[in-house]
Structures are given as C-alpha cells and as structure tokens.
mmCIF file of C-alpha atoms in Angstrom:
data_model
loop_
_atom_site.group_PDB
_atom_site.id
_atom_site.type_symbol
_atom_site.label_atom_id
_atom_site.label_comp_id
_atom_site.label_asym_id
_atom_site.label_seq_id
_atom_site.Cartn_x
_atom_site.Cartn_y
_atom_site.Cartn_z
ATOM 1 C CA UNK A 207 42.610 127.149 -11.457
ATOM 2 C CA UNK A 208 45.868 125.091 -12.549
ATOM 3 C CA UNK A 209 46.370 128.252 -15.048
ATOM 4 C CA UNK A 210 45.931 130.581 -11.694
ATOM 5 C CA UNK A 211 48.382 128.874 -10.177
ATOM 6 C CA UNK A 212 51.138 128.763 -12.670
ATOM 7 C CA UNK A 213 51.130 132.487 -12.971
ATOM 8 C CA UNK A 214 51.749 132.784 -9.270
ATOM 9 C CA UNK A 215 54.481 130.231 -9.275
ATOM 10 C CA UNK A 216 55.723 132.276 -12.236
ATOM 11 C CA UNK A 217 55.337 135.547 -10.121
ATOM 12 C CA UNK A 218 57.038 133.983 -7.252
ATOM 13 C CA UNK A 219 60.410 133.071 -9.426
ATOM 14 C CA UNK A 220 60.564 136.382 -10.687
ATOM 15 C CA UNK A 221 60.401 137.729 -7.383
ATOM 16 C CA UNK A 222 63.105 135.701 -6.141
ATOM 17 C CA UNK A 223 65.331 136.368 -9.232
ATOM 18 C CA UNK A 224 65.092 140.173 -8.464
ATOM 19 C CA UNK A 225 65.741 139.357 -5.178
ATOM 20 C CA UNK A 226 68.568 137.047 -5.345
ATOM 21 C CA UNK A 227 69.966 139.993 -8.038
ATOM 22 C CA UNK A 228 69.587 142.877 -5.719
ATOM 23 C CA UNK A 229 71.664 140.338 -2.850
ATOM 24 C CA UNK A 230 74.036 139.798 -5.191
ATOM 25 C CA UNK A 231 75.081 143.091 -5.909
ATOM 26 C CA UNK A 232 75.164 143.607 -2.249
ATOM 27 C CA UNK A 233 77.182 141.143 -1.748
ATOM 28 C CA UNK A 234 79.762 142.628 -4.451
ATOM 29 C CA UNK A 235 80.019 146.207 -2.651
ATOM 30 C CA UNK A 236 80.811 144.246 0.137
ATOM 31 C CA UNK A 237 83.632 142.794 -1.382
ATOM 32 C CA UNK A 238 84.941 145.667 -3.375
ATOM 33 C CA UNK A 239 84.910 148.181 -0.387
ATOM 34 C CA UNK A 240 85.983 145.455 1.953
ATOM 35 C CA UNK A 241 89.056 145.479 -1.085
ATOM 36 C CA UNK A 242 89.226 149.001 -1.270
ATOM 37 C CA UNK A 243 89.502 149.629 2.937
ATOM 38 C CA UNK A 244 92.494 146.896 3.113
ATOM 39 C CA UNK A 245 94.109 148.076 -0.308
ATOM 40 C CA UNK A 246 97.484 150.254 0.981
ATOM 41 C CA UNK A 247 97.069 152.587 -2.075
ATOM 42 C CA UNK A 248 94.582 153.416 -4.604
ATOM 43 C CA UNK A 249 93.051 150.482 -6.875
ATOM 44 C CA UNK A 250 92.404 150.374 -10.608
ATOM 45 C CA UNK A 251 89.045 148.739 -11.881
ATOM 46 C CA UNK A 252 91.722 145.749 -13.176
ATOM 47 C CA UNK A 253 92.982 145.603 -9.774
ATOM 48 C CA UNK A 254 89.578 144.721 -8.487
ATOM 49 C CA UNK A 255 88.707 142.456 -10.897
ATOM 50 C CA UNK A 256 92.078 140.593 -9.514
ATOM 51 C CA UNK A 257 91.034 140.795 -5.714
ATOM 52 C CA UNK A 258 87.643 140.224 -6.114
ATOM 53 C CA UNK A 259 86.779 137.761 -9.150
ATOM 54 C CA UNK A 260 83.888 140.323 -9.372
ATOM 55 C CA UNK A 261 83.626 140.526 -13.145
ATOM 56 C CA UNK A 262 84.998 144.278 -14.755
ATOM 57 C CA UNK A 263 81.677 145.072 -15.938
ATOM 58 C CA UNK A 264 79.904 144.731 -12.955
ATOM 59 C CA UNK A 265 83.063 146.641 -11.098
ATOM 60 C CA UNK A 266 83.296 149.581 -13.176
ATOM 61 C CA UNK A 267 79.193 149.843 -13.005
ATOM 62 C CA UNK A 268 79.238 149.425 -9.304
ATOM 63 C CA UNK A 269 82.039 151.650 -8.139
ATOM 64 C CA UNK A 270 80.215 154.295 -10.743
ATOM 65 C CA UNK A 271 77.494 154.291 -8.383
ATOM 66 C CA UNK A 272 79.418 154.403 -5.525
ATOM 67 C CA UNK A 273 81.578 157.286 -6.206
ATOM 68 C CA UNK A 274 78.027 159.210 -6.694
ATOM 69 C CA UNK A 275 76.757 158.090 -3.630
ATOM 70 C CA UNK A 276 80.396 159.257 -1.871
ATOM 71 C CA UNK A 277 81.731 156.466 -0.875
ATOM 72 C CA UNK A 278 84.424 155.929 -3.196
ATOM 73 C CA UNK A 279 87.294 158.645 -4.858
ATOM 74 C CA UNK A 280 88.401 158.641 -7.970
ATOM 75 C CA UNK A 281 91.409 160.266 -8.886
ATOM 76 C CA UNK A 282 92.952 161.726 -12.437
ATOM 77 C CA UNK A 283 94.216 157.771 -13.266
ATOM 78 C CA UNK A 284 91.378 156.192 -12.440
ATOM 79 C CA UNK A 285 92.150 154.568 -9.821
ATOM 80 C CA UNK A 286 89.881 154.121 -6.788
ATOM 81 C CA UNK A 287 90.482 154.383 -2.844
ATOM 82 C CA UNK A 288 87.205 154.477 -0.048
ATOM 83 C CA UNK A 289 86.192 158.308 0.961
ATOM 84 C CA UNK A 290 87.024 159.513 4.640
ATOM 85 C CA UNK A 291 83.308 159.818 4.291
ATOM 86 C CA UNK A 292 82.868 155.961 4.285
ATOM 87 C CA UNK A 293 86.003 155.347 6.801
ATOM 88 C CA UNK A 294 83.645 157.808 9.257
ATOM 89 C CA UNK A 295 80.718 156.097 9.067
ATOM 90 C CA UNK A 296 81.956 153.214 11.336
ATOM 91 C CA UNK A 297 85.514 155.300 12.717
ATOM 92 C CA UNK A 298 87.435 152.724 10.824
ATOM 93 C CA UNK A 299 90.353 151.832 12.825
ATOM 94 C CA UNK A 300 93.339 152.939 10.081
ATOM 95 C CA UNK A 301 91.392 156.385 9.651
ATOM 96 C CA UNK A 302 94.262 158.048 10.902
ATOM 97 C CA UNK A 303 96.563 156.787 8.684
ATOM 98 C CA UNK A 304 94.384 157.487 5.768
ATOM 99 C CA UNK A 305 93.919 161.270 6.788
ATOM 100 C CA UNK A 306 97.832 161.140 6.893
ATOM 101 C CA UNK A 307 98.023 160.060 3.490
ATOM 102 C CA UNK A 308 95.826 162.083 1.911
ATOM 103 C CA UNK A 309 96.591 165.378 3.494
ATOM 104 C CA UNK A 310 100.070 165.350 4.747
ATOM 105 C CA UNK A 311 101.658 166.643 1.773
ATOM 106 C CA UNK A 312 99.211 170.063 1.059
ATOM 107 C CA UNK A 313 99.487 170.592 4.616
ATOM 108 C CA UNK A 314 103.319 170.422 4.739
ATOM 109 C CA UNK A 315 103.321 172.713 1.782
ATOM 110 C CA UNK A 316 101.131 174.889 3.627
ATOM 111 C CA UNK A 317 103.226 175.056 6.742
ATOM 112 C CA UNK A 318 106.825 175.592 4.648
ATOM 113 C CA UNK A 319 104.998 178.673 2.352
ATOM 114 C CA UNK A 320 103.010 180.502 5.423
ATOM 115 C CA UNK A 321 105.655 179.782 8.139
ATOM 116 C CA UNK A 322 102.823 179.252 10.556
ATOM 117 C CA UNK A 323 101.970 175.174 12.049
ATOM 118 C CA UNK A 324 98.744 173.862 9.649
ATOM 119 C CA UNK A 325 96.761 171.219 11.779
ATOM 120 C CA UNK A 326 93.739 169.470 10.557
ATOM 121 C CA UNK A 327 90.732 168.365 13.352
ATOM 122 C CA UNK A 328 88.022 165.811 13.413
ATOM 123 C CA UNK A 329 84.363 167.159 15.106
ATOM 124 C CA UNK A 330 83.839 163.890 18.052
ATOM 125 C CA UNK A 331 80.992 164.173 20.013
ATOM 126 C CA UNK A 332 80.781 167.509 21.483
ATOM 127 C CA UNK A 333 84.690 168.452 21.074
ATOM 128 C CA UNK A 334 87.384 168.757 18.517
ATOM 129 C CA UNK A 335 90.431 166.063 17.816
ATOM 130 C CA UNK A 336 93.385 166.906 16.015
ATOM 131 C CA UNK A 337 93.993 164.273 14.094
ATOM 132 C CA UNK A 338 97.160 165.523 11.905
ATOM 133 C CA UNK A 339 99.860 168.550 12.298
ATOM 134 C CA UNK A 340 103.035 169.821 10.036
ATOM 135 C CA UNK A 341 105.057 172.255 11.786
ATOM 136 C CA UNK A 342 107.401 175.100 10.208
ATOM 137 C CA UNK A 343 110.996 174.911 10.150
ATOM 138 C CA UNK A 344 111.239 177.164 12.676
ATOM 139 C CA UNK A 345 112.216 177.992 16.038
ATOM 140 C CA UNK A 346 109.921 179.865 17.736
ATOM 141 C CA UNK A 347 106.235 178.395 16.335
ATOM 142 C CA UNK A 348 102.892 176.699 17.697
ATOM 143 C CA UNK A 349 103.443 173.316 18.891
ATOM 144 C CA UNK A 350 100.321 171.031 18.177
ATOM 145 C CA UNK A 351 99.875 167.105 18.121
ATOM 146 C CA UNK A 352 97.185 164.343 17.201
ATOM 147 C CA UNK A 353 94.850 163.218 19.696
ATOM 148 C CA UNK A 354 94.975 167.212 21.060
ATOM 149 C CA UNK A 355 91.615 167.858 21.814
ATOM 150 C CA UNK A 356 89.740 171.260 20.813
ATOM 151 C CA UNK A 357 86.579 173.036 22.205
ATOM 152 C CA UNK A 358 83.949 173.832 19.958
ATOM 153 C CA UNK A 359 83.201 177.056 21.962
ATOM 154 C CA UNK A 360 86.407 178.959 21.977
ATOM 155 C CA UNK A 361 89.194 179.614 19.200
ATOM 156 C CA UNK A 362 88.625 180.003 15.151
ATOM 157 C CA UNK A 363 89.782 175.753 15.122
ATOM 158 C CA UNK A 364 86.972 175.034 17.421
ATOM 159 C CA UNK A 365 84.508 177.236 16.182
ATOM 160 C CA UNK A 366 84.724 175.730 12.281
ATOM 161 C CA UNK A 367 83.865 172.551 13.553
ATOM 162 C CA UNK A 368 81.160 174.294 15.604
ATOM 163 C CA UNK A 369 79.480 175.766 12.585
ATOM 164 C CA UNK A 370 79.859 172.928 10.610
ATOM 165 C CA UNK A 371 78.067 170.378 13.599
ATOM 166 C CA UNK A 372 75.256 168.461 13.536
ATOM 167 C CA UNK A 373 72.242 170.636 14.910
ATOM 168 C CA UNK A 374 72.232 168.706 18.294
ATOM 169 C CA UNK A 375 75.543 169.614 19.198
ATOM 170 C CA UNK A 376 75.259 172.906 18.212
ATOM 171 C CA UNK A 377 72.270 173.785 20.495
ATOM 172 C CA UNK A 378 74.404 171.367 23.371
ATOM 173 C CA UNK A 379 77.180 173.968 23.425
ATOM 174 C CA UNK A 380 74.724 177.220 23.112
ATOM 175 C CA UNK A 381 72.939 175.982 26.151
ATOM 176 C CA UNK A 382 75.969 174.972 27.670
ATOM 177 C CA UNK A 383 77.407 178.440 27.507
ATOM 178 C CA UNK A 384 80.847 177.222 28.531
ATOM 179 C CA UNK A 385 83.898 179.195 30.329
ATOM 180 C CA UNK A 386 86.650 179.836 27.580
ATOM 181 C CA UNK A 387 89.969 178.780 28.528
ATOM 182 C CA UNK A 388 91.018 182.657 28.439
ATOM 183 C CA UNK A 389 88.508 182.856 31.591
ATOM 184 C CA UNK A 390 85.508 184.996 29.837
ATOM 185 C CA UNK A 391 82.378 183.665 29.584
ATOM 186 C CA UNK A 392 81.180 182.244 25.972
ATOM 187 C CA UNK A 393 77.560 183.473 26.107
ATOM 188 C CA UNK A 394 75.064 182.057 23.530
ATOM 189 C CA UNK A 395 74.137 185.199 21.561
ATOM 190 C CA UNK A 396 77.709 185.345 20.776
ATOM 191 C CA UNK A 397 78.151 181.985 20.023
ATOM 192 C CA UNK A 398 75.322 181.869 17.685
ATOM 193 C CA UNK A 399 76.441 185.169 15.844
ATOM 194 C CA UNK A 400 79.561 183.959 15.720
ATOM 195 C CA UNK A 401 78.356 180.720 13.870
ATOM 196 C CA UNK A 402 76.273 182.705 11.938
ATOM 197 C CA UNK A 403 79.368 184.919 10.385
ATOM 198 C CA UNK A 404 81.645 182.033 9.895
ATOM 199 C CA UNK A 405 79.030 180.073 8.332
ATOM 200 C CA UNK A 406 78.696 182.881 5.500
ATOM 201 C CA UNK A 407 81.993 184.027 5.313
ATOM 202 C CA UNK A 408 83.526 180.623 5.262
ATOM 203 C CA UNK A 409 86.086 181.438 8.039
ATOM 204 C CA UNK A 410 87.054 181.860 11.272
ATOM 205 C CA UNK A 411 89.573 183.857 12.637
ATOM 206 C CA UNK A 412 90.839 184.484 16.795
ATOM 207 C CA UNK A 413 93.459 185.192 19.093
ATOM 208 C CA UNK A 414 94.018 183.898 22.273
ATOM 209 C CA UNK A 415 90.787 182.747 23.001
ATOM 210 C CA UNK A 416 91.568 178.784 22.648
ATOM 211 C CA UNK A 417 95.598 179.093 23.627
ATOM 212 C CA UNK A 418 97.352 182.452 25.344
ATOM 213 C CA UNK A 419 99.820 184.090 23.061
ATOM 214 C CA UNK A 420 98.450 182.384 19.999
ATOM 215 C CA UNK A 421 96.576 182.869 17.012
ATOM 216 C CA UNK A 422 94.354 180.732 14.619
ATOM 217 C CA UNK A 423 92.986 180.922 10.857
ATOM 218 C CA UNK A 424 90.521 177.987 10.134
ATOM 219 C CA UNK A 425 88.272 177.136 7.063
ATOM 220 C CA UNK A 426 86.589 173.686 6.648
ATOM 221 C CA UNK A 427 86.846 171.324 4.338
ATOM 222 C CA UNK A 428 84.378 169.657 2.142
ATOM 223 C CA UNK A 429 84.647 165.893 0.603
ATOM 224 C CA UNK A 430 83.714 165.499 -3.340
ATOM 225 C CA UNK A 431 80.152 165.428 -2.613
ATOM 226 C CA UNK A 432 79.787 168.469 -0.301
ATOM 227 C CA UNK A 433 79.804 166.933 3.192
ATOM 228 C CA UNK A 434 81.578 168.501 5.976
ATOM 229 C CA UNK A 435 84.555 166.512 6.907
ATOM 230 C CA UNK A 436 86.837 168.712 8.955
ATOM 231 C CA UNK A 437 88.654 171.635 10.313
ATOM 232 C CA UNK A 438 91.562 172.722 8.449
ATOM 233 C CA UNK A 439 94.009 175.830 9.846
ATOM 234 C CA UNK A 440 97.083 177.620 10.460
ATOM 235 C CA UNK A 441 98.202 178.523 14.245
ATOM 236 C CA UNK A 442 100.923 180.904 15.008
ATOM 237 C CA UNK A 443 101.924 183.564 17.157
ATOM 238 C CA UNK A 444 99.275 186.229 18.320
ATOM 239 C CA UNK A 445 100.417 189.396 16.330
ATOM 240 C CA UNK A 446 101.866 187.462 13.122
ATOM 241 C CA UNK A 447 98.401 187.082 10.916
ATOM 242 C CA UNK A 448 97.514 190.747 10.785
ATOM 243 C CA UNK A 449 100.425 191.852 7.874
ATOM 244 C CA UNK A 450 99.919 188.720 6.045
ATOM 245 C CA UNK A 451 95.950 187.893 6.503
ATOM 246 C CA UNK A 452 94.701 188.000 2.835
ATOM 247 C CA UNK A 453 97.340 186.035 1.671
ATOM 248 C CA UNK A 454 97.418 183.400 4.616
ATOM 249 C CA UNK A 455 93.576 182.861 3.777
ATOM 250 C CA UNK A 456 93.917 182.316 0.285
ATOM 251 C CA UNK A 457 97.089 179.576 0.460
ATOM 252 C CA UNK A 458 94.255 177.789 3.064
ATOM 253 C CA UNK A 459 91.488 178.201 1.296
ATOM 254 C CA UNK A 460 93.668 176.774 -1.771
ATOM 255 C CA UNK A 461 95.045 173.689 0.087
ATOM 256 C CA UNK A 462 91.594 173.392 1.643
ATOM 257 C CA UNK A 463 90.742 172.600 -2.021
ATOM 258 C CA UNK A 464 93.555 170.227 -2.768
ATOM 259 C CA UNK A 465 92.921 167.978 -0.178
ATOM 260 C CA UNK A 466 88.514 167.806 -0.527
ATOM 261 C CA UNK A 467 89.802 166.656 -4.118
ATOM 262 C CA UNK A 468 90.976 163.510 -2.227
ATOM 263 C CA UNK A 469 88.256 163.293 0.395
#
C-alpha cells in the first residue's frame, strides 16, 4: 500500500512539473509579445533578453515557434517585430501605425512609378476600411483617405476583400444583393462569378462602379504564412489603365510582394 502510494505522489509531482513548465512558457510569450507590441521598431533576440530577463535560449526557441505559428516576422537581420496577423486578432489599438510603417514606403514607390493613388484596405465586418493612401505628384488624380469606407459589393477594391472574406460574409452580401453606388443592381449570380474569377485570376479590375469617373486595379495581399490580410490597389482616372494595364498589374503584384514580406 505505502509503495502504492508513493508512486502516485511521484505521479502527482511530475504532473505538476509539466504543468508548472507548460505555464511557464506561457507566461514568457506573454512577455516577449507584450515586448514586441510596445517595441517602436524591430527587436533582436539580445534585445529581448534585455526587456524581458527571459533567458536567450529560451527566446530564440520561443520566438522560433512563434514565427511558424505567424505571429512574429523576422526580417533579413534577424530582428523580430509582432505580425499584423497578431495585431488583428484583438484590433490592437496602434495597428494603424504599424500598417503605416510597414507599407508606406512600397506603396509610395508604387504611386511615384504608376502615377495613379495606391491605397491599402482592411475587410471590417461586412465593409471595407482604408486604412493607408500615397497619392501621385500630380494634379489631376484620385483623392482617397484612411477611415474611407469601401463596399464589398461594388468596385475591384471592394470586391478583393469580398473574395478574400470569411464565408459568412460572403453569403451576407450575396443574399443581400445590394444597390451599387452607380445605381444598377449587384445581383448574386454576378457577384458570385465575379468572386469566382478574381479568386483564380488573383485580380480585380472596374470602372466606375464604386466612384463615377474612376477606375480601380486591386490584388490582395498575403502575410508570411498565407493568410489574407488585405486589399492592396491603384485608383485613377476611368480611361487611364487600359494603355498601361499589364504593366500597372505587375508593379502591384510586385509591391504586393514586398510588403507580405513584412506582414
């Protein structure tokens, strides 16, 4: 009996060594992406260490894991900032300044090499929210702004995030079959087909179905590990895309790259 009993006192310290282990490295992500969200730049693995008193080892094993799981980027120096992935999951309040960080600069390239206003848009709830804009240095362009908001049943902005939505929202606006701003009806057959086609192609293209006299070239864009993030496009003038379409595509399509390298 007393022999009985010592192996289930035994069993019962082991069981609340791996359990006092597994709360322990809980605790640690906790710290290092609580580290990581209030950090104003990216952070080395030495950096961490310094913030944290988590030991290196156990930093380097533990943001390895979290990089795989997406929550974490990792850049050519090795040095380590939280995903937009992870800022989503609870809208983190400096999201917006993130995004800006991370995709100002491609986008401002984008906008000074096509001549055309690049915007990027977050999918919330059942509509679209630019959350970021460069304009050209022009005179006569499109004018957008954050906090814009964008339906999900008209225009090639819209319609990316559209394709790209959870199921539920997608069958929402099907049902919903909603009046486009240009005043035609936006059936569900052609909302579907049209999800279907941008889905495979990758794109979406329109013209003054969202805004009248304008035009708008959208892809979407993809963090490290293949999640949807957001909409990312060029706007212009109805009439200015049809000379230059190919190569307008690829320079998105490119900085649509650039920037799910930093997602």
């Amino acid at each position: 009996m007393m022999k009985l009993m010592g192996q289930a006192v035994l069993f019962m310290e082991v069981e609340r060594v791996d359990k006092d282990e597994r709360l322990d490295a809980a605790a640690k992500v906790v710290v290092l992406m609580e580290a990581l969200t209030r950090g104003k730049g990216r952070l080395t693995v030495r950096d961490l260490e310094a913030q944290t008193a988590v030991p290196r080892s156990s930093v380097g094993r533990l943001l390895l894991s979290l990089s795989s799981a997406g929550w974490v980027v990792r850049d050519a120096n090795d040095r380590f900032c939280p995903s937009l992935r992870f800022l989503l999951l609870g809208r983190s309040g400096n999201i917006s300044d993130v995004l800006a960080q991370r995709v100002a600069g491609p986008m401002r390239e984008l906008a000074l090499a096509t001549g055309k206003t690049a915007l990027l848009s977050l999918l919330d709830g059942d509509r679209g929210l630019c959350v970021h804009t460069e304009e050209p240095e022009m005179a006569v362009k499109f004018v957008a702004h954050p906090g814009m908001t964008v339906p999900l049943h008209a225009g090639a902005t819209g319609k990316i995030l559209l394709s790209w939505a959870p199921e539920s929202v997608r069958e929402k606006v099907f049902r919903a079959s909603p009046v486009r701003p240009d005043g035609r009806q936006a059936s569900e057959s052609a909302l579907r087909n049209d999800v279907q086609t941008i889905r495979r192609q990758g794109w979406a293209f329109s013209q003054e179905e969202w805004i009248a006299h304008a035009a708008d070239l959208s892809v979407p864009v993809f963090d490290q590990s293949g999640e949807f993030v957001a909409q990312l496009g060029l706007a212009g003038l109805a009439g200015t895309f049809s000379d230059r379409f190919d190569e307008l595509l690829q320079k998105l399509l490119a900085t649509s790259r650039v920037i799910s390298q930093n997602l």
